[in-house]
XYZ file of C-alpha atoms in Angstrom:
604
model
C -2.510 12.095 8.050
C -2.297 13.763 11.432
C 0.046 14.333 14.144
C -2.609 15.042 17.227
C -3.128 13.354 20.195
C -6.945 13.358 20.156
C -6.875 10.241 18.145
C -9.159 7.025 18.181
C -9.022 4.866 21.350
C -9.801 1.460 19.276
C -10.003 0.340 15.721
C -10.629 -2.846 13.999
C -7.279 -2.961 13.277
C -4.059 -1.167 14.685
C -1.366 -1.135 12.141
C 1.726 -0.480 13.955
C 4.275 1.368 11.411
C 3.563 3.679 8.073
C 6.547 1.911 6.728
C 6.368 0.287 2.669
C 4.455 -2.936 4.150
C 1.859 -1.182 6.394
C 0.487 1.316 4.013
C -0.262 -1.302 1.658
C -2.170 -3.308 4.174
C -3.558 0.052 5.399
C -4.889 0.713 1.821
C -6.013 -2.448 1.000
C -7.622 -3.448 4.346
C -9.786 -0.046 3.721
C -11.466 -0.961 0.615
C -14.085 -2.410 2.947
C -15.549 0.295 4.111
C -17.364 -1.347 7.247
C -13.693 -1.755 8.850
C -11.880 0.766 10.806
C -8.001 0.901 10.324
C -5.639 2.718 12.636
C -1.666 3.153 11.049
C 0.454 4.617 13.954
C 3.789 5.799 12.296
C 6.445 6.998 15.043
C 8.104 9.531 12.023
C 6.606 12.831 10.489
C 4.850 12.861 6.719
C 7.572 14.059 4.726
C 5.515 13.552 0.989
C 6.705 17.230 0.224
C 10.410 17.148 1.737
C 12.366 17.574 -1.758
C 15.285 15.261 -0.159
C 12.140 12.374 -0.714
C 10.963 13.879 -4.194
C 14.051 13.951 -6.130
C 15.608 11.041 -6.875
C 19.366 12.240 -7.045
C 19.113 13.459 -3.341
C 18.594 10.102 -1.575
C 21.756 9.754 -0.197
C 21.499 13.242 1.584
C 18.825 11.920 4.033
C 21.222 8.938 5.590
C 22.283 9.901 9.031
C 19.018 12.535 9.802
C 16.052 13.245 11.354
C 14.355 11.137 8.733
C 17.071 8.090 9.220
C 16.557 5.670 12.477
C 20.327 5.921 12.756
C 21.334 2.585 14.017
C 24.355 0.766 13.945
C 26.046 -2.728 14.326
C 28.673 -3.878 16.859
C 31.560 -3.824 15.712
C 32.228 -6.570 12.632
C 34.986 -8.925 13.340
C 34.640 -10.300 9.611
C 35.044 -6.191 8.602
C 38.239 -6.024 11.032
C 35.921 -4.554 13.956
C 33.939 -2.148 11.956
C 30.958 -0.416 12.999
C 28.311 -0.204 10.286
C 25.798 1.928 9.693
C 22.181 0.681 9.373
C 20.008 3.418 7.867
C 16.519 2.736 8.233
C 13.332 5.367 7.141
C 11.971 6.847 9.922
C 9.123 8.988 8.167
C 6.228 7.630 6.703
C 6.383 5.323 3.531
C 9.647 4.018 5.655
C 12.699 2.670 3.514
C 10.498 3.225 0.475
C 11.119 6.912 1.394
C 14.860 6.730 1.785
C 15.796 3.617 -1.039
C 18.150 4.630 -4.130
C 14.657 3.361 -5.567
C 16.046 0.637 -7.423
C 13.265 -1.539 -8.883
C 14.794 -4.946 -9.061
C 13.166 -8.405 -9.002
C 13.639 -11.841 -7.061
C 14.239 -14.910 -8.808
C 11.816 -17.818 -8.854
C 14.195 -19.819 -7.244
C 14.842 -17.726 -4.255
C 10.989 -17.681 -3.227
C 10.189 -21.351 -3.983
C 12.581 -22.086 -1.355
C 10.512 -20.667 1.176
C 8.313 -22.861 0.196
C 10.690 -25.780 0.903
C 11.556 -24.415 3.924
C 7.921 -24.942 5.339
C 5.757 -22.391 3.846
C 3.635 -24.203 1.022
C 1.486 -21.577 0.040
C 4.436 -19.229 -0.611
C 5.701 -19.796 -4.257
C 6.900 -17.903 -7.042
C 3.377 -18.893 -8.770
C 1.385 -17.645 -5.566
C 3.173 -14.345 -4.999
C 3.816 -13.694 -9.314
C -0.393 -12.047 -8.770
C 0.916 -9.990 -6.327
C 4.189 -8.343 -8.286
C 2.204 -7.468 -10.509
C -0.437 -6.084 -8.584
C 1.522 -3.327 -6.895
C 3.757 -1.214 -9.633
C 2.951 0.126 -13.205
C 5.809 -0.109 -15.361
C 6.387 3.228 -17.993
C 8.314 1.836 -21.224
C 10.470 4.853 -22.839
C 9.960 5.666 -26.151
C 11.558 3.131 -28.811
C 14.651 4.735 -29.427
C 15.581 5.353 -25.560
C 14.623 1.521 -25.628
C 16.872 0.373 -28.056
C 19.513 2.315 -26.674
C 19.089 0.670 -22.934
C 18.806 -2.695 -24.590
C 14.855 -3.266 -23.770
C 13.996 -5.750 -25.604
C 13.620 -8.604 -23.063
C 10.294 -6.864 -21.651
C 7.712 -9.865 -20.801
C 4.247 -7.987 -21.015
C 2.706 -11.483 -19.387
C 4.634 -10.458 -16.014
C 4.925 -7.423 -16.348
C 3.139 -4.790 -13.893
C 0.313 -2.051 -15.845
C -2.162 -1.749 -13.311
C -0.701 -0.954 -9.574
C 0.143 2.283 -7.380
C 4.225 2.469 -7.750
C 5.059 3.812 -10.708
C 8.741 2.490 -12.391
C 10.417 3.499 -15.105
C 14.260 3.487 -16.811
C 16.267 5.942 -15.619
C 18.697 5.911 -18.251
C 18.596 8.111 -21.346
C 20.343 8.277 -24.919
C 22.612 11.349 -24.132
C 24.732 8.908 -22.119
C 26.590 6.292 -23.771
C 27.452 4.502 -21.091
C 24.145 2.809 -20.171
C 24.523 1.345 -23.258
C 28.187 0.613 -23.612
C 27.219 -1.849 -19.954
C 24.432 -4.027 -21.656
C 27.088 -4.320 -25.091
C 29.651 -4.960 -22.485
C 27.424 -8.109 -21.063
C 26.771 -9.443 -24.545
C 30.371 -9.390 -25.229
C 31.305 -11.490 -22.042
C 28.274 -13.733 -23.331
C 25.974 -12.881 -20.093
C 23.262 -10.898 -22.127
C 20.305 -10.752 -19.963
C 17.899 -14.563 -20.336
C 14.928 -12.994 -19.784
C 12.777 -11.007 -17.825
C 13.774 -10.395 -14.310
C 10.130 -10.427 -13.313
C 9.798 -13.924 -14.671
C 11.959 -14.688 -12.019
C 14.176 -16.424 -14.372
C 16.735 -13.993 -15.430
C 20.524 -13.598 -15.268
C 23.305 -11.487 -17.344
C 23.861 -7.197 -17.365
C 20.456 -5.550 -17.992
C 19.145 -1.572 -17.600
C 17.210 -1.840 -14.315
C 13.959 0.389 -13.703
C 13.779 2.554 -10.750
C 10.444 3.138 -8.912
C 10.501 7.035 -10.191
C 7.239 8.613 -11.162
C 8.338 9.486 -15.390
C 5.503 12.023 -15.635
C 6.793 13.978 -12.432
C 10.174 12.144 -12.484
C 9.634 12.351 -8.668
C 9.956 9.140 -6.204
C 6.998 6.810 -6.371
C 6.708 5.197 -2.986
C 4.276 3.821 -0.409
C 3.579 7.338 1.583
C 2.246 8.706 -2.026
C 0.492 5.847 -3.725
C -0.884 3.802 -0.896
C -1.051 6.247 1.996
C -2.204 9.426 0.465
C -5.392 7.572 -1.408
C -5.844 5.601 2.500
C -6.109 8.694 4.518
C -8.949 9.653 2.316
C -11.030 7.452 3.501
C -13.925 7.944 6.412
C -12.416 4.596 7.821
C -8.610 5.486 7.934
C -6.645 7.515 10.495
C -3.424 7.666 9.877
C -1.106 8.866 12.660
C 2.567 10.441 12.683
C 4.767 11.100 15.987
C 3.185 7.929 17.282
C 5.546 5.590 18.690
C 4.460 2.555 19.329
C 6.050 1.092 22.757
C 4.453 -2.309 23.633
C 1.519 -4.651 22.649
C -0.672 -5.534 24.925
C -2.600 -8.615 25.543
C -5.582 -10.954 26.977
C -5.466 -14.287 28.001
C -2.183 -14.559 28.887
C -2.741 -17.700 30.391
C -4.423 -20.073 27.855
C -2.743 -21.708 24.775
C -2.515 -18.992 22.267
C -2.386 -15.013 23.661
C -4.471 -12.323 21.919
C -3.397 -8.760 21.302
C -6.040 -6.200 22.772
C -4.103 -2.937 21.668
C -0.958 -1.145 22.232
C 0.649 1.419 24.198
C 1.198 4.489 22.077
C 3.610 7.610 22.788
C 1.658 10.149 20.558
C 3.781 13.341 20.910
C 4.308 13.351 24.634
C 1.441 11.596 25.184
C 0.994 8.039 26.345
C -1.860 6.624 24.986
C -3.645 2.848 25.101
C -5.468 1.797 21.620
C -7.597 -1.286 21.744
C -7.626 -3.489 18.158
C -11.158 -5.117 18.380
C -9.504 -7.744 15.402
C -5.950 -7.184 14.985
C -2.874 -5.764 15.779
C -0.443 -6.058 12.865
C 3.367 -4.917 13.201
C 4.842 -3.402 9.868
C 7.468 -1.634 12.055
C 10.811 -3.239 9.680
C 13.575 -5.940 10.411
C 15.102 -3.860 13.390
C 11.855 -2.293 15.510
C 9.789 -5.356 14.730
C 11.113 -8.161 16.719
C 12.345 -5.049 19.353
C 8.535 -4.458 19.637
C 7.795 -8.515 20.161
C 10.421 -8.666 22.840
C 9.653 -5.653 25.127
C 6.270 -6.998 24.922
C 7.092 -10.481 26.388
C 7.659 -12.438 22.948
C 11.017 -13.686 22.640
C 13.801 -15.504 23.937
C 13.056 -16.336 27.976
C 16.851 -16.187 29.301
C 16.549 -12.371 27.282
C 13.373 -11.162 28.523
C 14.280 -12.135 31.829
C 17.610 -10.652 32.235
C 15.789 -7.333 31.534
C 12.825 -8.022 33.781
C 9.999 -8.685 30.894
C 7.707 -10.726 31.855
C 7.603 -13.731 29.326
C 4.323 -13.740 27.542
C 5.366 -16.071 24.733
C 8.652 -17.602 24.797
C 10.635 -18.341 21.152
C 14.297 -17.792 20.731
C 13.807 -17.369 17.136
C 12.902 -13.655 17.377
C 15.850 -11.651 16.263
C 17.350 -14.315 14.713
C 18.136 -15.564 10.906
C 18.816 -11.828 9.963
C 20.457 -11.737 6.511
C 21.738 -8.826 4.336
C 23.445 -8.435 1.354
C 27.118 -6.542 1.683
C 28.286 -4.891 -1.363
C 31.474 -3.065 -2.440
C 33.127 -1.655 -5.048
C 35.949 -0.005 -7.435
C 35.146 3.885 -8.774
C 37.500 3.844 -12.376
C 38.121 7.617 -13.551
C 35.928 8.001 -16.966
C 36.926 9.871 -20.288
C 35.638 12.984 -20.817
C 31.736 13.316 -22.060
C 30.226 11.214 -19.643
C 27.697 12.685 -17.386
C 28.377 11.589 -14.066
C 26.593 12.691 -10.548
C 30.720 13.683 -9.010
C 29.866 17.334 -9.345
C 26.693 16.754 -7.170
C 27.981 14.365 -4.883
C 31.036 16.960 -4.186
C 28.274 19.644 -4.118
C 29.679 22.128 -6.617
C 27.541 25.120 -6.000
C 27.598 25.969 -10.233
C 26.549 22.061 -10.674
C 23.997 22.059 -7.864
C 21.997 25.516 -9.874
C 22.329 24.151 -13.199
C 21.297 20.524 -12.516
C 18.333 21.926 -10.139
C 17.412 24.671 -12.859
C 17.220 21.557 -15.194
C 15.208 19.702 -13.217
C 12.687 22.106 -11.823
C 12.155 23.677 -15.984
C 12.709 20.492 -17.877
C 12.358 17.468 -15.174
C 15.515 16.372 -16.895
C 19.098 15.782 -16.285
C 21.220 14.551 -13.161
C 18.580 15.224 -10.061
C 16.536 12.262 -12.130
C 18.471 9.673 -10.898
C 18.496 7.898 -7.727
C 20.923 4.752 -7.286
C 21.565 2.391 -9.542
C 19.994 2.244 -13.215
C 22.598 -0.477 -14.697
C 22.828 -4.309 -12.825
C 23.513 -7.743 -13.620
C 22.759 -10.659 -12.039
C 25.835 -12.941 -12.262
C 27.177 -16.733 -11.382
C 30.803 -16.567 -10.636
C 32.555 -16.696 -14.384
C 34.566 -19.269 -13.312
C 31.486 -22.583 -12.838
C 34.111 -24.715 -11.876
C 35.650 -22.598 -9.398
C 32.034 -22.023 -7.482
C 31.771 -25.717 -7.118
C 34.683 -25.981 -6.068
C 34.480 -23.818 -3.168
C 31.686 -24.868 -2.231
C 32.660 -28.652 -1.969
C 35.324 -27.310 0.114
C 33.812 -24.744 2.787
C 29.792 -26.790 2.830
C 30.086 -30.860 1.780
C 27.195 -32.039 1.221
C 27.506 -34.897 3.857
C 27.375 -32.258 6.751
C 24.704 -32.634 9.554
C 21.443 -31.470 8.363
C 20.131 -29.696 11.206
C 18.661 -26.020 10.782
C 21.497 -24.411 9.866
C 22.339 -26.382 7.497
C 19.645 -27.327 6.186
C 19.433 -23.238 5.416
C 22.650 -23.098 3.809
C 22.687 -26.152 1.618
C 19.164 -24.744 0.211
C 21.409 -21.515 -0.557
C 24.044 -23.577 -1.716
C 21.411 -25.212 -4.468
C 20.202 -22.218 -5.765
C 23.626 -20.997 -6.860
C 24.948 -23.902 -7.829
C 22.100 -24.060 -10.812
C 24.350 -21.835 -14.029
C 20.558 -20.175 -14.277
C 21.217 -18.858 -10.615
C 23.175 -15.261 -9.283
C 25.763 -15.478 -6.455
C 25.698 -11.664 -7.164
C 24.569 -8.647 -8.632
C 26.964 -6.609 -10.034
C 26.195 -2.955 -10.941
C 26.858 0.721 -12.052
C 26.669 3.412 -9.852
C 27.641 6.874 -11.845
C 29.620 8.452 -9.122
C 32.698 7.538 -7.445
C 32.074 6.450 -3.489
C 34.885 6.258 -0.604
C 34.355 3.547 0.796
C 37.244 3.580 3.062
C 35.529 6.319 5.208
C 33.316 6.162 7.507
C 30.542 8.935 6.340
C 26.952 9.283 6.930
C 26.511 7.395 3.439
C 28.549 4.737 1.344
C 29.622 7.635 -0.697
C 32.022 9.377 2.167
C 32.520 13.336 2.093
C 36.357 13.600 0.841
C 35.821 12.853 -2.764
C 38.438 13.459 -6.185
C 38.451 15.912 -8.866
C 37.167 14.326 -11.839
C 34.097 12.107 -12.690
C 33.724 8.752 -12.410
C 31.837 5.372 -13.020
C 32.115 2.869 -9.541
C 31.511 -0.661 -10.604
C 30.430 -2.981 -7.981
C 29.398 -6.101 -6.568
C 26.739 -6.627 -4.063
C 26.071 -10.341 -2.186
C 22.809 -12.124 -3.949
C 22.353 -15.485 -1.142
C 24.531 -15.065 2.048
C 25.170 -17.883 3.998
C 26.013 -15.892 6.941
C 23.087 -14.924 9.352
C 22.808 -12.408 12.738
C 20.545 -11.336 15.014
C 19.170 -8.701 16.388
C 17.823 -7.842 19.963
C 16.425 -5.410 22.633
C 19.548 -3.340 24.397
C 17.061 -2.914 27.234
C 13.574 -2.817 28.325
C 13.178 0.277 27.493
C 11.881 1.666 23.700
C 14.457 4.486 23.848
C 17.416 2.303 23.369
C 18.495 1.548 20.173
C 18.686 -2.848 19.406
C 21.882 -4.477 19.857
C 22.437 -5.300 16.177
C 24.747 -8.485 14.717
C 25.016 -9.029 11.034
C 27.823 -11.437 12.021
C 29.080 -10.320 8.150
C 31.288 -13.148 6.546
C 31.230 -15.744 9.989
C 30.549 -18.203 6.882
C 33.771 -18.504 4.862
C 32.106 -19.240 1.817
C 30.631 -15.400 1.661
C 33.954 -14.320 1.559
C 35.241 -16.359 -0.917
C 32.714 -15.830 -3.305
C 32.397 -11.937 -3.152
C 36.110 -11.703 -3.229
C 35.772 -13.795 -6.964
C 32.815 -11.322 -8.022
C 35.194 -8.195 -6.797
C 38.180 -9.759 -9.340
C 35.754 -10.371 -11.878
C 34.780 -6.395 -11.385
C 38.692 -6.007 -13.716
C 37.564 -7.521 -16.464
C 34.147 -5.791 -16.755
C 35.666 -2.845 -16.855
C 38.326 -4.050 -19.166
C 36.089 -5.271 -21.865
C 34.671 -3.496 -24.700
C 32.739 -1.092 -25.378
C 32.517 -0.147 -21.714
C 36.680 -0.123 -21.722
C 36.464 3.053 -23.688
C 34.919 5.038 -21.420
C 37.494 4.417 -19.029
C 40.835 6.607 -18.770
C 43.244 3.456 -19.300
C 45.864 5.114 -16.339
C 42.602 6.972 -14.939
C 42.107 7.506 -11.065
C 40.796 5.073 -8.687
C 39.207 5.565 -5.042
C 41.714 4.212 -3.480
C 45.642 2.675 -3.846
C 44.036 -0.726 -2.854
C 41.648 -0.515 -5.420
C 44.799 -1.082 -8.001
C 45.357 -4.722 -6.543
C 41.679 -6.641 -6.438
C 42.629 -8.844 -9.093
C 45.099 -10.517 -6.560
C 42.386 -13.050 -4.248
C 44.432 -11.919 -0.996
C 43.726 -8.487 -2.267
C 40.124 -8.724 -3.084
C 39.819 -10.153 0.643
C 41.672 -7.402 2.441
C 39.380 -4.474 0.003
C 36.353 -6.430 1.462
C 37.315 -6.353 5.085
C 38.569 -2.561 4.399
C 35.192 -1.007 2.530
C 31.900 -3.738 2.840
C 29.057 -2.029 4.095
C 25.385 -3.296 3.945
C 23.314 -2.912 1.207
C 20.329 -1.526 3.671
C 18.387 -5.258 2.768
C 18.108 -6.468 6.183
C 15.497 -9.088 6.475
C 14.446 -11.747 8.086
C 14.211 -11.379 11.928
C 10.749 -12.847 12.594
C 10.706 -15.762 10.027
C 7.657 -17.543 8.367
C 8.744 -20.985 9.245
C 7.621 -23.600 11.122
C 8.154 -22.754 15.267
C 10.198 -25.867 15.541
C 12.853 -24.377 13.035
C 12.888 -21.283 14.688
C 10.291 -19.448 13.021
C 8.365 -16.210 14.615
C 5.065 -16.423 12.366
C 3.234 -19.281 10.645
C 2.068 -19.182 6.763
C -0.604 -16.566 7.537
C 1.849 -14.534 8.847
C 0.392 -15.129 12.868
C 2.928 -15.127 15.330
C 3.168 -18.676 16.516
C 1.089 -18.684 20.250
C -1.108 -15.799 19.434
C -4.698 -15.576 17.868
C -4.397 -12.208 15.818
C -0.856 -10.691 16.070
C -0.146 -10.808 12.663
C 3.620 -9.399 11.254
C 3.660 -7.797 7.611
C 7.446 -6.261 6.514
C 10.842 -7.768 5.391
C 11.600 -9.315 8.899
C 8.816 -12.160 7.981
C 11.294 -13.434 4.796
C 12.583 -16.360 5.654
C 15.695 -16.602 3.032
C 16.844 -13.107 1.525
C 15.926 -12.136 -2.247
C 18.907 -12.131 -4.524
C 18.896 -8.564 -4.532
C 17.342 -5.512 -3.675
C 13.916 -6.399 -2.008
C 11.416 -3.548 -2.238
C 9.453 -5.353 -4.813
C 9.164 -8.307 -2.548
C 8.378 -6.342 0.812
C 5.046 -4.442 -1.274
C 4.439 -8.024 -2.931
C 4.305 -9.923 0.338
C 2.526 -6.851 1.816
C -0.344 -7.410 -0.894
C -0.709 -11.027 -0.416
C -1.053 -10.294 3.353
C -3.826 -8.086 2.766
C -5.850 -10.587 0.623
C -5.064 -13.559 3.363
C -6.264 -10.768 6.245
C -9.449 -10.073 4.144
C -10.186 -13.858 3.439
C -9.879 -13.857 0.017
């Protein structure tokens, strides 16, 4: 892994971005050793950058050199809000930057790509793949009784791949397992496995942490370090990628001859002899398609690009998952991260002397280690709203044929309209910080429960600013245009009160403890809830979907082989290929879909 500019002037194929998706292809396009693979990765190699390594510091890299930094407009359904967008610029990508929470999609969610014109995209043909790329570490069987483990399904479960997960949570705190008691109470014990894709109730999640190092486990170290080993891999940093070039302009389907490369502060041309495959991520990867003359005409022409392929379904169908939620003051003897997050110099030594002797204690956890995957309580109520705000006698055009897909996922009692988790800090989410977790923070430790979106109906778009690389995308969640996203999350955010009010987690909670905020007193009132998620939702950094797999006709960017639609070998290999979102957090699914590209690439 270089940063030079004497590099290759061709390879067999040019992977543009050393993101979570292109090292896998990288790696696994480089078993055959009589192909050449190029990975050009506009970031710097940060595999020994401790802010990467540890898990607790994750949150410390959000708004750096290491960070993209973009932003939305502003949010009308957030009362004009700007949002942040963080995005890993370094390579390994997100997978560098992620609160490396290791969570799984249901069946349901993927299946519907397949109804929505993908065939050979099921749960059953993407299950190989899942458990392909991760090994999951079980703790030993006291820690497992203690995180309520027993629901492990060795027949889909991963004991073979590169990412290494494990369970975060240990038997010196009590709450990890006060949450899973708490879910049995409320009668939403976890169903199952959530890599059986058939799961919901309150669960202990893994986290893709290395236990033997207890250091992050992510594409730059598993995939890209093994890669660059290899006679037939280059793999270059400081290489931004500015166009893709083609031949044949003229006939019926384009081909990609290279790209034009800024490598340091030189400009550079590298031909692809078979392909050129973009794994540059959900914001830079339809940017990329339109400055090089793929994309909407009316766009490309108002900046002067000369239309090579015209489709105005690049940018578009962009989904994310908000999330929000309520920090409750806990009782004393519960380890929290506050101390850390409010950087306490005598907290800071001791957790970092801990770590660095004993690879123990608080600097072992990254985001979230506690989740659930819920319907709204209420069944009644969720039909109900969704009768109201989506009949099912509405025109079926794209749209809706979209959201009424949605709309029959969650609708099945077996299906999530959200996860709901523990983060073991308390976050200020009514400022507007580098991170969700804000810098003017309480005395005291605390336990934030919150909710996070599983199937929006809402979708945005994202486009070019300008014809030029340097400008950041014009970015449009368009966050709760679709009333029923609202109304839903608002139910979930109630439903946060009596969590926290039921046993045994209500014990750990000071009864007239602190909150984040005065609002945070009134979510059980709806008008409340609505007003706390206008005031604090912020993305969960899931973006996807900006250069769908569907059919052209239904706006799609690439077909089932993951070819963009008018070109011979421009293949696309990240999140911005998903054409509906994964109920939650969708790391698994970006190095799943990135191993099933490889195979379809090789012919296998």
């Amino acid at each position: 892994m270089t940063s030079e500019t004497n590099i290759a002037s061709s390879a067999d194929f040019v992977i543009v971005g050393g993101g979570t998706a292109g090292l896998v292809v990288a790696n696994r396009l480089s078993e055959d050793p009589n192909v050449s693979v190029l990975v050009l990765e506009a970031g710097q190699s940060r595999i020994d950058d401790p802010r990467v390594q540890i898990p607790a510091l994750w949150t410390s890299m959000m708004g750096t050199e290491v960070d993209w930094q973009l932003s939305t407009v502003p949010q009308p359904g957030l009362n004009g809000r700007t949002i942040k967008e963080p995005q890993g610029k370094m390579l390994g990508g997100s997978s560098a930057l992620n609160g490396q929470a290791f969570i799984a999609p249901s069946q349901a969610g993927i299946d519907a790509w397949a109804k929505l014109g993908n065939p050979s995209w099921t749960w059953a043909s993407l299950l190989p793949y899942y458990k392909k790329f991760y090994t999951l570490h079980l703790p030993d069987q006291p820690t497992r009784d203690h995180l309520g483990l027993d629901w492990i399904d060795e027949s889909v479960r991963g004991t073979t791949g590169p990412i290494q997960a494990s369970f975060p949570g240990v038997i010196q705190n009590p709450i990890a397992k006060a949450w899973v008691d708490t879910f049995k109470t409320l009668q939403y014990n976890t169903t199952g496995d959530p890599f059986s894709g058939k799961s919901v109730g309150g669960y202990s999640n893994a986290a893709a942490i290395d236990p033997k190092t207890q250091t992050r486990s992510y594409s730059a170290t598993q995939y890209g370090v093994p890669a660059s080993k290899r006679p037939n891999v280059h793999i270059v940093t400081d290489a931004t990628v500015r166009r893709i070039l083609f031949q044949d302009e003229s006939s019926s389907a384009v081909t990609a001859s290279g790209v034009e490369v800024m490598v340091g502060e030189k400009m550079q041309t590298i031909q692809a002899s078979k392909e050129v495959i973009l794994c540059a991520g959900v914001f830079h990867t339809p940017k990329l398609l339109e400055l090089s003359g793929i994309g909407n005409k009316s766009l490309l022409e108002q900046f002067g690009i000369p239309v090579v392929i015209d489709n105005p379904g690049v940018g578009e169908n962009m989904q994310d998952h908000l999330m929000t939620g309520v920090s409750f003051e806990v009782v004393e003897g519960v380890p929290t991260g506050d101390p850390l997050m409010r950087q306490e110099p005598d907290a800071i030594q001791a957790a970092m002397q801990m770590y660095a002797e004993h690879k123990a204690g608080p600097m072992c956890v990254g985001g979230v280690a506690s989740s659930a995957f819920m319907p709204l309580m209420d069944s009644t109520q969720q039909q109900e709203l969704m009768d109201t705000h989506l009949p099912l006698d509405d025109a079926n055009d794209n749209t809706d044929s979209y959201q009424h897909l949605i709309r029959s996922i969650i609708a099945s009692p077996d299906e999530a309209s959200s996860t709901v988790f523990m983060f073991l800090a308390q976050a200020n989410l009514h400022e507007q910080g580098k991170s969700f977790i804000g810098q003017q923070l309480q005395a005291g430790n605390f336990a934030s429960l919150g909710c996070m979106q599983s199937h929006p109906f809402s979708r945005g778009r994202t486009h070019i600013s300008s014809r030029s690389f340097a400008d950041p995308p014009t970015i449009d969640p368009r966050y709760f245009s679709h009333p029923l996203d609202l109304e839903i999350m608002a139910r979930h955010l109630q439903s946060i009160e009596t969590i926290r009010a039921t046993e045994p987690l209500a014990r750990f909670f000071k009864p007239d403890g602190k909150r984040n905020h005065p609002d945070a007193w009134h979510v059980r009132d709806l008008d409340a809830a609505k007003k706390y998620l206008r005031d604090t939702a912020l993305t969960s950094y899931h973006n996807c979907g900006t250069a769908a797999m569907l059919p052209r006709e239904k706006g799609g960017v690439v077909d089932e082989r993951l070819v963009v639609h008018g070109t011979t070998n421009l293949r696309i290999v990240d999140a911005s290929v998903f054409p509906l979102i994964p109920r939650a957090n969708p790391m698994s699914t970006v190095y799943a879909v990135a191993e099933k590209a490889a195979d379809i690439i090789k012919g296998v």
